[in-house]
Short mmCIF file of C-alpha atoms and ligand atoms in Angstrom, two decimals:
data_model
loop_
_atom_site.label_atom_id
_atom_site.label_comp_id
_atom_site.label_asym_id
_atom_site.label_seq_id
_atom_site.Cartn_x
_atom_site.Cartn_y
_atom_site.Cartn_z
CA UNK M 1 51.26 6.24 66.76
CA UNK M 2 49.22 3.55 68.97
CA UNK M 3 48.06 4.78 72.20
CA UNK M 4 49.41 2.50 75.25
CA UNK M 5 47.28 3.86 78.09
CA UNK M 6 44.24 2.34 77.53
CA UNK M 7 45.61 -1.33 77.00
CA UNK M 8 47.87 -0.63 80.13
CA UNK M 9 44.34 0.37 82.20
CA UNK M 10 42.92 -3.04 80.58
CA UNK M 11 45.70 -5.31 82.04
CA UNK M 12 45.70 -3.44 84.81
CA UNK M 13 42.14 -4.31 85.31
CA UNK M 14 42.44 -7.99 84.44
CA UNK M 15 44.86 -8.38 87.19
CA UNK M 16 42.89 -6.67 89.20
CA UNK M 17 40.36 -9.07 88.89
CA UNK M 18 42.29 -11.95 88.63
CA UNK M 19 43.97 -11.52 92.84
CA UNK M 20 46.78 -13.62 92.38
CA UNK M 21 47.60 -16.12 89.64
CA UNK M 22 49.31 -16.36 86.04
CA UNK M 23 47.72 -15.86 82.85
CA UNK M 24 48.59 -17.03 79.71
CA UNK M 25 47.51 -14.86 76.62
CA UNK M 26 49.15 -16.51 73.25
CA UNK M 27 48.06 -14.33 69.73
CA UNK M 28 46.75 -15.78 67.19
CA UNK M 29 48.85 -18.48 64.77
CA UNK M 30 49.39 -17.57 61.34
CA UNK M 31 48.03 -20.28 58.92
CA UNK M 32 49.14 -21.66 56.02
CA UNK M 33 47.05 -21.16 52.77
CA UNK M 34 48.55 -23.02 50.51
CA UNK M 35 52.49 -24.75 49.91
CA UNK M 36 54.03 -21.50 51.31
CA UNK M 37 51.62 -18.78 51.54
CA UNK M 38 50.11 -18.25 54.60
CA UNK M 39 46.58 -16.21 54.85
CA UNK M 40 46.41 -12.69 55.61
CA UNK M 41 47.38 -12.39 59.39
CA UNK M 42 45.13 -11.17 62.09
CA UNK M 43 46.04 -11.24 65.55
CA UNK M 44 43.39 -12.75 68.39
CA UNK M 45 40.85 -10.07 69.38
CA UNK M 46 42.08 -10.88 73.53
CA UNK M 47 46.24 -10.71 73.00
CA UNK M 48 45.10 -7.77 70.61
CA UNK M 49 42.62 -5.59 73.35
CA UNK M 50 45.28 -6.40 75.77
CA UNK M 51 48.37 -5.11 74.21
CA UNK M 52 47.75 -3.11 70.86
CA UNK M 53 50.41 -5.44 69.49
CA UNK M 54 49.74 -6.66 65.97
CA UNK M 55 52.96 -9.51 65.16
CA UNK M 56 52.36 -12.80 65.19
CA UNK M 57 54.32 -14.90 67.34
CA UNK M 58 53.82 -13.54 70.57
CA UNK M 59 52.31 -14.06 73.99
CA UNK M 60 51.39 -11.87 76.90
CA UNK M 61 51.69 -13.28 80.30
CA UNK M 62 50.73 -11.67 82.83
CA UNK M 63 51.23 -12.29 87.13
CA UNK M 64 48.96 -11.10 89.81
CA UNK M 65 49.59 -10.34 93.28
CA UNK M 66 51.62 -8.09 95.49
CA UNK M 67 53.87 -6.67 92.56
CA UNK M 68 51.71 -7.35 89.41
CA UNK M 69 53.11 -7.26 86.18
CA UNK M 70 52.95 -8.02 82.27
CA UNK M 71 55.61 -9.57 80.31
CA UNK M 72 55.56 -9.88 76.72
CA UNK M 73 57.12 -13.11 74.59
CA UNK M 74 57.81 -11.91 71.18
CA UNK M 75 60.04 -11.96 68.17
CA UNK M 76 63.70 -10.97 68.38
CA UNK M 77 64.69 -8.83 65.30
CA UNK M 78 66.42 -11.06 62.79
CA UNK M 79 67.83 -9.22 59.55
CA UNK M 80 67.55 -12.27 57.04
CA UNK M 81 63.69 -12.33 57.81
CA UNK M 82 62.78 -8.64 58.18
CA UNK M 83 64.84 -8.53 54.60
CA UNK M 84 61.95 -10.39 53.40
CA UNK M 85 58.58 -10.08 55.77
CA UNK M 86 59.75 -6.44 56.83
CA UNK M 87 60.23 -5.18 59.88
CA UNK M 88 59.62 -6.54 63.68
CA UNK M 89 59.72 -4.48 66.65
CA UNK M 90 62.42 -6.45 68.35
CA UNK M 91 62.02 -7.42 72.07
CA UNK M 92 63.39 -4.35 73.36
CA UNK M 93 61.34 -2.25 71.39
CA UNK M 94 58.15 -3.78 71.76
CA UNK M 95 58.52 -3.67 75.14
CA UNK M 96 59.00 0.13 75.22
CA UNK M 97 56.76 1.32 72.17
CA UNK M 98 53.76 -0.70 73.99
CA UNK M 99 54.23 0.04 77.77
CA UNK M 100 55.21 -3.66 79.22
CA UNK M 101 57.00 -4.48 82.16
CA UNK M 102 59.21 -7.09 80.78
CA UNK M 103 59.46 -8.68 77.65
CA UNK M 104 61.57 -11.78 76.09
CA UNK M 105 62.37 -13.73 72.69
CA UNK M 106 59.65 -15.81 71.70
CA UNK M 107 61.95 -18.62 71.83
CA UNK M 108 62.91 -18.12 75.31
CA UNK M 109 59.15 -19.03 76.36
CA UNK M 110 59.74 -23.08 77.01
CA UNK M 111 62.06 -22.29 79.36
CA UNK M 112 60.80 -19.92 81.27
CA UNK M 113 57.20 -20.73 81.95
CA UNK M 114 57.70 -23.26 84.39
CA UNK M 115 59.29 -20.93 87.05
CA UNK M 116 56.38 -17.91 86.13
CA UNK M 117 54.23 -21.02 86.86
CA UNK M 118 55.90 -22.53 89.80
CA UNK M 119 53.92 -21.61 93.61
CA UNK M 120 51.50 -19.77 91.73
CA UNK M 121 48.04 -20.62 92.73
CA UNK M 122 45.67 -19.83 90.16
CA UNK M 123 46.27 -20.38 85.99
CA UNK M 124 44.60 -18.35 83.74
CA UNK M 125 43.84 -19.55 80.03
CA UNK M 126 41.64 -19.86 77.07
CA UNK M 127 41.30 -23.93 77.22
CA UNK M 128 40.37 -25.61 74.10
CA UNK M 129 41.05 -22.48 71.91
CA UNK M 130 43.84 -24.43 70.32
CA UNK M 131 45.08 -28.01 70.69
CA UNK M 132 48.86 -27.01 70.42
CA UNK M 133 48.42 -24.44 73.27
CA UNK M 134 46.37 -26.54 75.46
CA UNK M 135 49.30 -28.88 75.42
CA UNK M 136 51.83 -26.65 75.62
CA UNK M 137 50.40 -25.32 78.95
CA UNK M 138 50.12 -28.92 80.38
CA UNK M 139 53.48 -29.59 79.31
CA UNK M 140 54.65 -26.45 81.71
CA UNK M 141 52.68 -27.95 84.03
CA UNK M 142 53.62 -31.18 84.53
CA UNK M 143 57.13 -29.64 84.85
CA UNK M 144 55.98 -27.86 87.30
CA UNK M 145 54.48 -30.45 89.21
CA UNK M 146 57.57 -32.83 88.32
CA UNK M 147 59.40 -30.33 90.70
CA UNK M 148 57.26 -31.07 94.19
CA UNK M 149 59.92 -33.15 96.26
CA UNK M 150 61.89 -29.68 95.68
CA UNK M 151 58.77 -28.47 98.00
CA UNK M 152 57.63 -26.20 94.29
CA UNK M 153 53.92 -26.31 94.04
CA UNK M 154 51.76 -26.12 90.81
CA UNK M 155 48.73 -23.84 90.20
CA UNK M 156 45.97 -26.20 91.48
CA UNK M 157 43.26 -24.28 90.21
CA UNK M 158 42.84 -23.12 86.15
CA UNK M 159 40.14 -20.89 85.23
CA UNK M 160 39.22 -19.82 82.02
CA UNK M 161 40.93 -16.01 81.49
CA UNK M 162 37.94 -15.39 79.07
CA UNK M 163 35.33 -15.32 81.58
CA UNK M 164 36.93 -12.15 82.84
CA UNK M 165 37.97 -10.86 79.47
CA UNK M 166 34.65 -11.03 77.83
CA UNK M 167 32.71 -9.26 80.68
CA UNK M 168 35.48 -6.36 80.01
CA UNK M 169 35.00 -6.33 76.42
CA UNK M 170 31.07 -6.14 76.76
CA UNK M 171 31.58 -2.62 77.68
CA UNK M 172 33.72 -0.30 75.38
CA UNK M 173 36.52 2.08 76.92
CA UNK M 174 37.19 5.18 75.07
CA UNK M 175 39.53 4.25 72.80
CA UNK M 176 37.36 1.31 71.61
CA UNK M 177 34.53 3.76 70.78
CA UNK M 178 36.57 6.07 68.98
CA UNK M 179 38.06 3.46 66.54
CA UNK M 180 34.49 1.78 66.26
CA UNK M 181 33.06 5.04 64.86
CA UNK M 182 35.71 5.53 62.72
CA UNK M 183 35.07 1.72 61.02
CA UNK M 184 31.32 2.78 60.89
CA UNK M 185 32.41 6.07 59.36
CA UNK M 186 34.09 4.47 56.49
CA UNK M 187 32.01 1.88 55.83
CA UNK M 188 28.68 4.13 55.94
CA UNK M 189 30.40 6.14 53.35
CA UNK M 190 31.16 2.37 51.34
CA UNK M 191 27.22 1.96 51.23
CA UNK M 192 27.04 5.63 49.54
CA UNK M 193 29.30 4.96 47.24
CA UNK M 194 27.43 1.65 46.24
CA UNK M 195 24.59 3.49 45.90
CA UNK M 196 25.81 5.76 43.18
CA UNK M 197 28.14 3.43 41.47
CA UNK M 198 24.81 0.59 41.12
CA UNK M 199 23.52 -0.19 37.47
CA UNK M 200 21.30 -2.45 36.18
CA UNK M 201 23.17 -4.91 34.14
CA UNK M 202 26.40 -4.73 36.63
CA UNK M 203 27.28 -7.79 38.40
CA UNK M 204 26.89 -8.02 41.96
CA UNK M 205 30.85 -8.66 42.48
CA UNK M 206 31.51 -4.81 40.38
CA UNK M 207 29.60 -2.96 44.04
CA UNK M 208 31.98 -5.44 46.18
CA UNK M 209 34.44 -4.14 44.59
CA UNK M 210 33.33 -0.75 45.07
CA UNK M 211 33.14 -1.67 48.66
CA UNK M 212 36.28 -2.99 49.29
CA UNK M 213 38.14 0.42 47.51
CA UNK M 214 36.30 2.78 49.82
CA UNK M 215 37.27 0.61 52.96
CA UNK M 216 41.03 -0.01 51.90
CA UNK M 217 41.32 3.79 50.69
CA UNK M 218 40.10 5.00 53.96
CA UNK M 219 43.19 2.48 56.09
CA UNK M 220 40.21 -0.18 56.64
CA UNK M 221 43.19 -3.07 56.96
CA UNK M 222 40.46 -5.97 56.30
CA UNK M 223 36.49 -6.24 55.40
CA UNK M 224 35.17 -7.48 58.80
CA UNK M 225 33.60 -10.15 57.39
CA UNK M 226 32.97 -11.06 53.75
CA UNK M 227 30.32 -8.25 51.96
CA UNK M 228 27.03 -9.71 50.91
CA UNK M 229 25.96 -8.26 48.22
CA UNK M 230 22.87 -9.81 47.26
CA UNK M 231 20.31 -8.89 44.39
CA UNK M 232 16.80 -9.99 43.68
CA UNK M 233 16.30 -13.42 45.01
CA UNK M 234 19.60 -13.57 46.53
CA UNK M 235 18.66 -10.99 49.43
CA UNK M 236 16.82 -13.96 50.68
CA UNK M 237 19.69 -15.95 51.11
CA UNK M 238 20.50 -14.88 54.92
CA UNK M 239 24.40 -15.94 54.19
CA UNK M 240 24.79 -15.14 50.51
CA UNK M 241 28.39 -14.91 49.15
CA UNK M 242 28.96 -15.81 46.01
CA UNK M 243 28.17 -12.06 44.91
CA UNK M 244 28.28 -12.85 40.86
CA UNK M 245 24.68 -12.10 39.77
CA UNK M 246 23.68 -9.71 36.99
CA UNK M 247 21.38 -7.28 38.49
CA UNK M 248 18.01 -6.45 36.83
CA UNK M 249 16.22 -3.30 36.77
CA UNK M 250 13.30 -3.68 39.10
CA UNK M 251 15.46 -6.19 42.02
CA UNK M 252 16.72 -4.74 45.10
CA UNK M 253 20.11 -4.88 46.59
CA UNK M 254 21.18 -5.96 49.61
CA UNK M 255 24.67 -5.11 50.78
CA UNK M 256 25.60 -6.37 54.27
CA UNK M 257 29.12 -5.10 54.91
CA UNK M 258 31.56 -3.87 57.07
CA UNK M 259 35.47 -2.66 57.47
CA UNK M 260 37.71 -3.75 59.99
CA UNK M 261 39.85 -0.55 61.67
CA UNK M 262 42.61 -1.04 64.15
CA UNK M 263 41.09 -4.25 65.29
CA UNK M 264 36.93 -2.91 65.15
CA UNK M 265 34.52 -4.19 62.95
CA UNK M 266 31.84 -2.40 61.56
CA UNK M 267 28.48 -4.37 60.56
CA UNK M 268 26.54 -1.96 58.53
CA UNK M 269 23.46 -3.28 56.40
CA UNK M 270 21.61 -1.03 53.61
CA UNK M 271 18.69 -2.18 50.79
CA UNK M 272 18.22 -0.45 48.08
CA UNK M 273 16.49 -0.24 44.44
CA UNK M 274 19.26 -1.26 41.66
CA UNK M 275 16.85 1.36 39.33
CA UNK M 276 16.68 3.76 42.25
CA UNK M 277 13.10 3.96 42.62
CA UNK M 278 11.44 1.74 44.68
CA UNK M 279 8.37 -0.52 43.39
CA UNK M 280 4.99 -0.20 45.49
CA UNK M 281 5.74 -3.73 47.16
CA UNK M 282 9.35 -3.29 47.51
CA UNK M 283 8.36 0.61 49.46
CA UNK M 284 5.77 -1.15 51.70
CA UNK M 285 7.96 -4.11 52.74
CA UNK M 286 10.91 -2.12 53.27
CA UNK M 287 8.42 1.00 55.54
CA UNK M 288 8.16 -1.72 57.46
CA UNK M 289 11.43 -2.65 58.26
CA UNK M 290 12.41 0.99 58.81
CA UNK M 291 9.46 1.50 61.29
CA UNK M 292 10.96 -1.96 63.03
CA UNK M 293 14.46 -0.58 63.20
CA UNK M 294 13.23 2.45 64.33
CA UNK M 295 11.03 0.99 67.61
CA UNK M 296 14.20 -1.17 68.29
CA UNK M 297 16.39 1.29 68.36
CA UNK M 298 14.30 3.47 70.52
CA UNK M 299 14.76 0.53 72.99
CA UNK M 300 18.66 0.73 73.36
CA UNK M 301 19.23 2.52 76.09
CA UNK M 302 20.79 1.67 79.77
CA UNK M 303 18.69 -0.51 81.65
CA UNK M 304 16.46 -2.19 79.17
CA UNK M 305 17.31 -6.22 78.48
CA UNK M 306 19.02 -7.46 75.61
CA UNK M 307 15.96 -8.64 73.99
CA UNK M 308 13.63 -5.25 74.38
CA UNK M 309 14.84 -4.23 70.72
CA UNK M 310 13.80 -7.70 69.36
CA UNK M 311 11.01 -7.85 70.69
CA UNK M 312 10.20 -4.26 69.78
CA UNK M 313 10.92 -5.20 65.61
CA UNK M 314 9.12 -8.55 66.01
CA UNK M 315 6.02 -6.25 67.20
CA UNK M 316 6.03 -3.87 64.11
CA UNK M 317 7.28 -6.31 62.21
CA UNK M 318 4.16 -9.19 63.33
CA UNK M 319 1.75 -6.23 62.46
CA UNK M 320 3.24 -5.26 59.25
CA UNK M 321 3.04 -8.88 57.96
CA UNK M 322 -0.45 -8.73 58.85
CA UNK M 323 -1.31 -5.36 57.30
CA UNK M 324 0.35 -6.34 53.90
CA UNK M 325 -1.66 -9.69 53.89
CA UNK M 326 1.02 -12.20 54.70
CA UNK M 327 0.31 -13.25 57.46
CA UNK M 328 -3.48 -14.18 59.12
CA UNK M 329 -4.90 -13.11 62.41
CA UNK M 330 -3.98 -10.20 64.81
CA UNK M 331 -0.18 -9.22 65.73
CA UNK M 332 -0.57 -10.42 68.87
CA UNK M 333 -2.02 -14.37 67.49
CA UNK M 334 1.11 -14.15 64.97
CA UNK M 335 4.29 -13.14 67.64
CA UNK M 336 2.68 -15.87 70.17
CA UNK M 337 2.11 -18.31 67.23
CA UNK M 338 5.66 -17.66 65.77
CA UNK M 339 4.10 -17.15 62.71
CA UNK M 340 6.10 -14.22 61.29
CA UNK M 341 9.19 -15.80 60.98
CA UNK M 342 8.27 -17.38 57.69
CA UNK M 343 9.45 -13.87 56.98
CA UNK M 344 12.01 -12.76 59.84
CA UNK M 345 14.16 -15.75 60.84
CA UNK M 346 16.88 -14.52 62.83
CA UNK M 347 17.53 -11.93 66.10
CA UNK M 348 17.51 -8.51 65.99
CA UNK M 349 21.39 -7.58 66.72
CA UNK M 350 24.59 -8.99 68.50
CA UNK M 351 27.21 -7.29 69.96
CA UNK M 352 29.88 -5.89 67.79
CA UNK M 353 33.38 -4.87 68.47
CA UNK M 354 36.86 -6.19 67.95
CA UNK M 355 35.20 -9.62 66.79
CA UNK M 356 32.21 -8.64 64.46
CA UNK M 357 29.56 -10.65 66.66
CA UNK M 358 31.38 -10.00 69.70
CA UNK M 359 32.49 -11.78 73.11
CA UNK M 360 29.93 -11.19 75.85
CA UNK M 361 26.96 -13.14 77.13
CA UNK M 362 23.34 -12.34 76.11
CA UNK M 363 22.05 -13.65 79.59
CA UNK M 364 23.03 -13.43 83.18
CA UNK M 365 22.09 -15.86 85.60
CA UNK M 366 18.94 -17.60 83.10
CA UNK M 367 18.36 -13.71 82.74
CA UNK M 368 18.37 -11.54 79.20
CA UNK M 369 21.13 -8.90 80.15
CA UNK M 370 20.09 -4.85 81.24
CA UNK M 371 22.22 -2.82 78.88
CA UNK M 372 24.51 -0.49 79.70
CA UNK M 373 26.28 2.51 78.62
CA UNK M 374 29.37 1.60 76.88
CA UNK M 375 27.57 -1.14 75.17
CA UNK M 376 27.79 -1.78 71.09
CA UNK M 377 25.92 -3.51 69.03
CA UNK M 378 23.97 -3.89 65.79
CA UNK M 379 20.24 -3.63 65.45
CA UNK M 380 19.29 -5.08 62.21
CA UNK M 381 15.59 -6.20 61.56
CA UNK M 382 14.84 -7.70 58.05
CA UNK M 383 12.03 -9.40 56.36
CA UNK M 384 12.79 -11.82 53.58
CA UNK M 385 9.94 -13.38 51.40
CA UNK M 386 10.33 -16.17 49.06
CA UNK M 387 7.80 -17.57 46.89
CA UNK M 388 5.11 -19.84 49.01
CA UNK M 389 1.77 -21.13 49.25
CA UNK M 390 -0.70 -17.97 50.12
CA UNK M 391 2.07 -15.14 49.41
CA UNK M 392 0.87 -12.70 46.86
CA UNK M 393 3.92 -12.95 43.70
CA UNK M 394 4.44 -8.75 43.91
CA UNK M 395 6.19 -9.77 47.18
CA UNK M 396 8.01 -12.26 45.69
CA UNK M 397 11.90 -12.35 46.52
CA UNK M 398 11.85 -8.97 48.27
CA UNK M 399 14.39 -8.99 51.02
CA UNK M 400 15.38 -6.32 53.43
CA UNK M 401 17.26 -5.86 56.40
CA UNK M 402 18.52 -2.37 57.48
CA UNK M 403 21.27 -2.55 59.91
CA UNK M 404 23.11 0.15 62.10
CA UNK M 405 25.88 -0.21 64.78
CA UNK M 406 24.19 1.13 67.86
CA UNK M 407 26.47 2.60 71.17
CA UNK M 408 24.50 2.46 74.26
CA UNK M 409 24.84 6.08 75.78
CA UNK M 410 24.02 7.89 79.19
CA UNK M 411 20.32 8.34 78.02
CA UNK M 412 19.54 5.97 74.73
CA UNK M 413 22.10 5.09 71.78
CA UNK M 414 23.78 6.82 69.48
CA UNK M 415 24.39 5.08 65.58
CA UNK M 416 27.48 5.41 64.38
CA UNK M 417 26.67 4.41 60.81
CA UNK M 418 23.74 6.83 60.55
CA UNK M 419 25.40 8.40 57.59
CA UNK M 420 24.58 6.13 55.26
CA UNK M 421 20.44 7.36 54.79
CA UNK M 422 17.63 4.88 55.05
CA UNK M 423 14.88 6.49 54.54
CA UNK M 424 13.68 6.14 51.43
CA UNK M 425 13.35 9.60 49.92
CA UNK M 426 16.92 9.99 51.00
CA UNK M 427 18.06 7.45 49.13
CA UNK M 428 16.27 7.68 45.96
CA UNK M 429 17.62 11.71 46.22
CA UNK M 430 20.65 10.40 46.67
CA UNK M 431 21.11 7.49 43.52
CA UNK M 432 19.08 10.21 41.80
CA UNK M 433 21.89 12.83 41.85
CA UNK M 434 24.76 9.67 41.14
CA UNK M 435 23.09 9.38 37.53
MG1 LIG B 501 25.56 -7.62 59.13
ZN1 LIG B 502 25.13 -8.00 62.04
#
């Protein structure tokens, strides 16, 4: 059963901090993927942390003031349909099962936004999610405003309901951190099983499949995002997807996946040796991407800035390329000459939640953001090194990134996915014992 407290507290909070006003919180559409088959729904992460609802075809609305309250627009049951799509919750239901005030049909919505809307001074949306919302809204509106020699005013102000949301969001309640280490969970125990299930000779696609049973068996409704599972030269391919290469004895594997639980992604990254052993070159590079994840990690913790961690990975990392002869000069000539990302490209994490890189802004006021407990987000340093002028070929298409989800706590972080090891004896022990 779903727990209604928590998304009660959250719209109880957003009205809070809305004072008076209307917002308007549609779900997501489902969409068509071809003639009549639509693609596997997903609801919108903001309906979704508001409500707990998962059916399509429904909107929240919610009024501020004196006697706040939420009202929820959803499907009516309908026999014929639930015959064929399965069951709805009905509007009475629905409103009872998840805690609302007041809920309506779906189809009642046209006709009744316009007096929710009418003397209300503030409107609060998501404009230019969606075309066919945005004039939906205006439509209300304008009938609204079409109303003023009746002495009915319109909301004369419209602010944007995800500035407030996303500040909320940036900082998990309970419920959100329970569900996010569950995804973690599950998909730390996905990289395991990859681990003992690789061969050389297997095709990439055989461990995303391996992947995609342990997330599925475990409840996991959805991966969070596609799972890279790249081998040899593919690791450094930052995006890699088509995941149908024959693996060789002597390439490493990178797998860069996550499940999606109850809404909460999971971004979990783990490199390994398809042989299980680790060549000399492939053991130094990856050393020093532990030792980078390791130094940015010990930087999550309330009050440092976003970029601490980053900047703590590009230092290990800066000297690393150095020590290994990749790059020239001292560590400090090669992070102020931006010379190491030849090698390391991208940021050190993002912040993870119901959306995999998560609402939230990374500054405040021109500022990188302090952290704060309650916090999530991945740290996730790689180094990826393709052939090039001056780079020695035993480094040739290693790629590594090792990549935990990180929960800023009282007094540092704790790692949900620890479970699945990364040091390196650990996991040769471990695709040892698999054979
Ligand atoms: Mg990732
Ligand atoms: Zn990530």
């Amino acid at each position: 059963m779903h727990e209604i407290e928590p998304h009660k507290a959250r719209r109880a909070r957003l009205l809070a901090a809305m004072g008076a006003g209307v917002a308007i919180v549609p779900t997501a559409p489902e969409r068509l993927r071809n003639r009549d088959t639509d693609y596997v729904y997903r609801f919108d992460s903001y309906f979704f942390y508001l409500t707990g609802f998962p059916e399509p075809e429904a909107v929240l609305v919610l009024v501020a003031g004196a006697e706040p309250r939420s009202i929820l627009f959803c499907r009516e049951n309908n026999p014929e349909r639930e015959l064929w799509d399965g069951r709805r919750y009905g509007v009475e239901a629905a409103r009872e099962a998840f805690g609302i005030d007041e809920a309506h049909p779906v189809a009642a919505l046209d006709e009744r936004m316009p007096a929710l809307l009418a003397d209300q001074p503030t409107l609060f949306f998501a404009p230019g999610l969606d075309a066919a919302w945005d004039a939906r809204v205006m439509g209300w509106l304008n009938q609204v405003r079409a109303q003023a020699r009746a002495g009915v005013v319109a909301p004369s102000d419209i602010r944007d309901v995800r500035s407030i949301l996303d500040e909320m969001r940036l900082v998990k309640d309970a419920l959100e951190i329970a569900t996010m280490r569950r995804a973690a969970a599950v998909t730390a125990g996905a990289h395991i099983r990859a681990m003992r299930a690789v061969r050389p000779d297997m095709v990439e696609y055989e461990i995303e499949a391996e992947l995609l049973h342990e997330f599925r068996r475990h409840g996991a409704q959805f991966p969070a995002y596609w799972p890279i599972v790249a081998s040899g030269p593919n690791a450094c391919v930052l995006h890699y997807r088509a995941n149908d290469r024959r693996m060789r004895d002597g390439d490493l594997l990178l797998i860069d996946a996550g499940c999606e639980i109850d809404g909460y992604a999971a971004d979990v990254t783990r490199t390994f040796p398809v042989s299980g052993r680790f060549s000399g070159p492939q053991r130094d590079v990856y050393e020093m991407v532990l030792a980078a994840q390791a130094a940015a990690a010990a930087q999550v913790r309330p009050g440092a800035h976003w970029t601490a961690p980053h900047d703590a990975a590009v230092a290990v990392i800066a000297q690393g390329l150095v020590d290994l002869g990749l790059c020239a000069g001292t560590r400090d000539a090669v992070i102020e000459s931006g010379d190491y990302k030849r090698f390391y490209m991208h940021r050190t994490g993002h912040w993870l939640g119901l959306d995999v890189h998560d609402a939230g802004d990374y500054k405040q006021a021109g500022d990188w953001r302090p952290l704060v407990a309650g916090m999530t987000l991945t740290v996730e340093p790689g180094c990826y090194i393709r052939p090039g002028e001056g780079v020695p070929e035993r480094f040739w298409h290693i790629g590594v990134r090792i990549e935990d989800d990180a929960l800023v706590t009282e007094t540092g972080c704790e790692l949900f996915s620890a479970a699945a090891p990364k040091r390196v004896a650990d996991i040769e022990a471990l695709m040892r014992d698999a054979r």
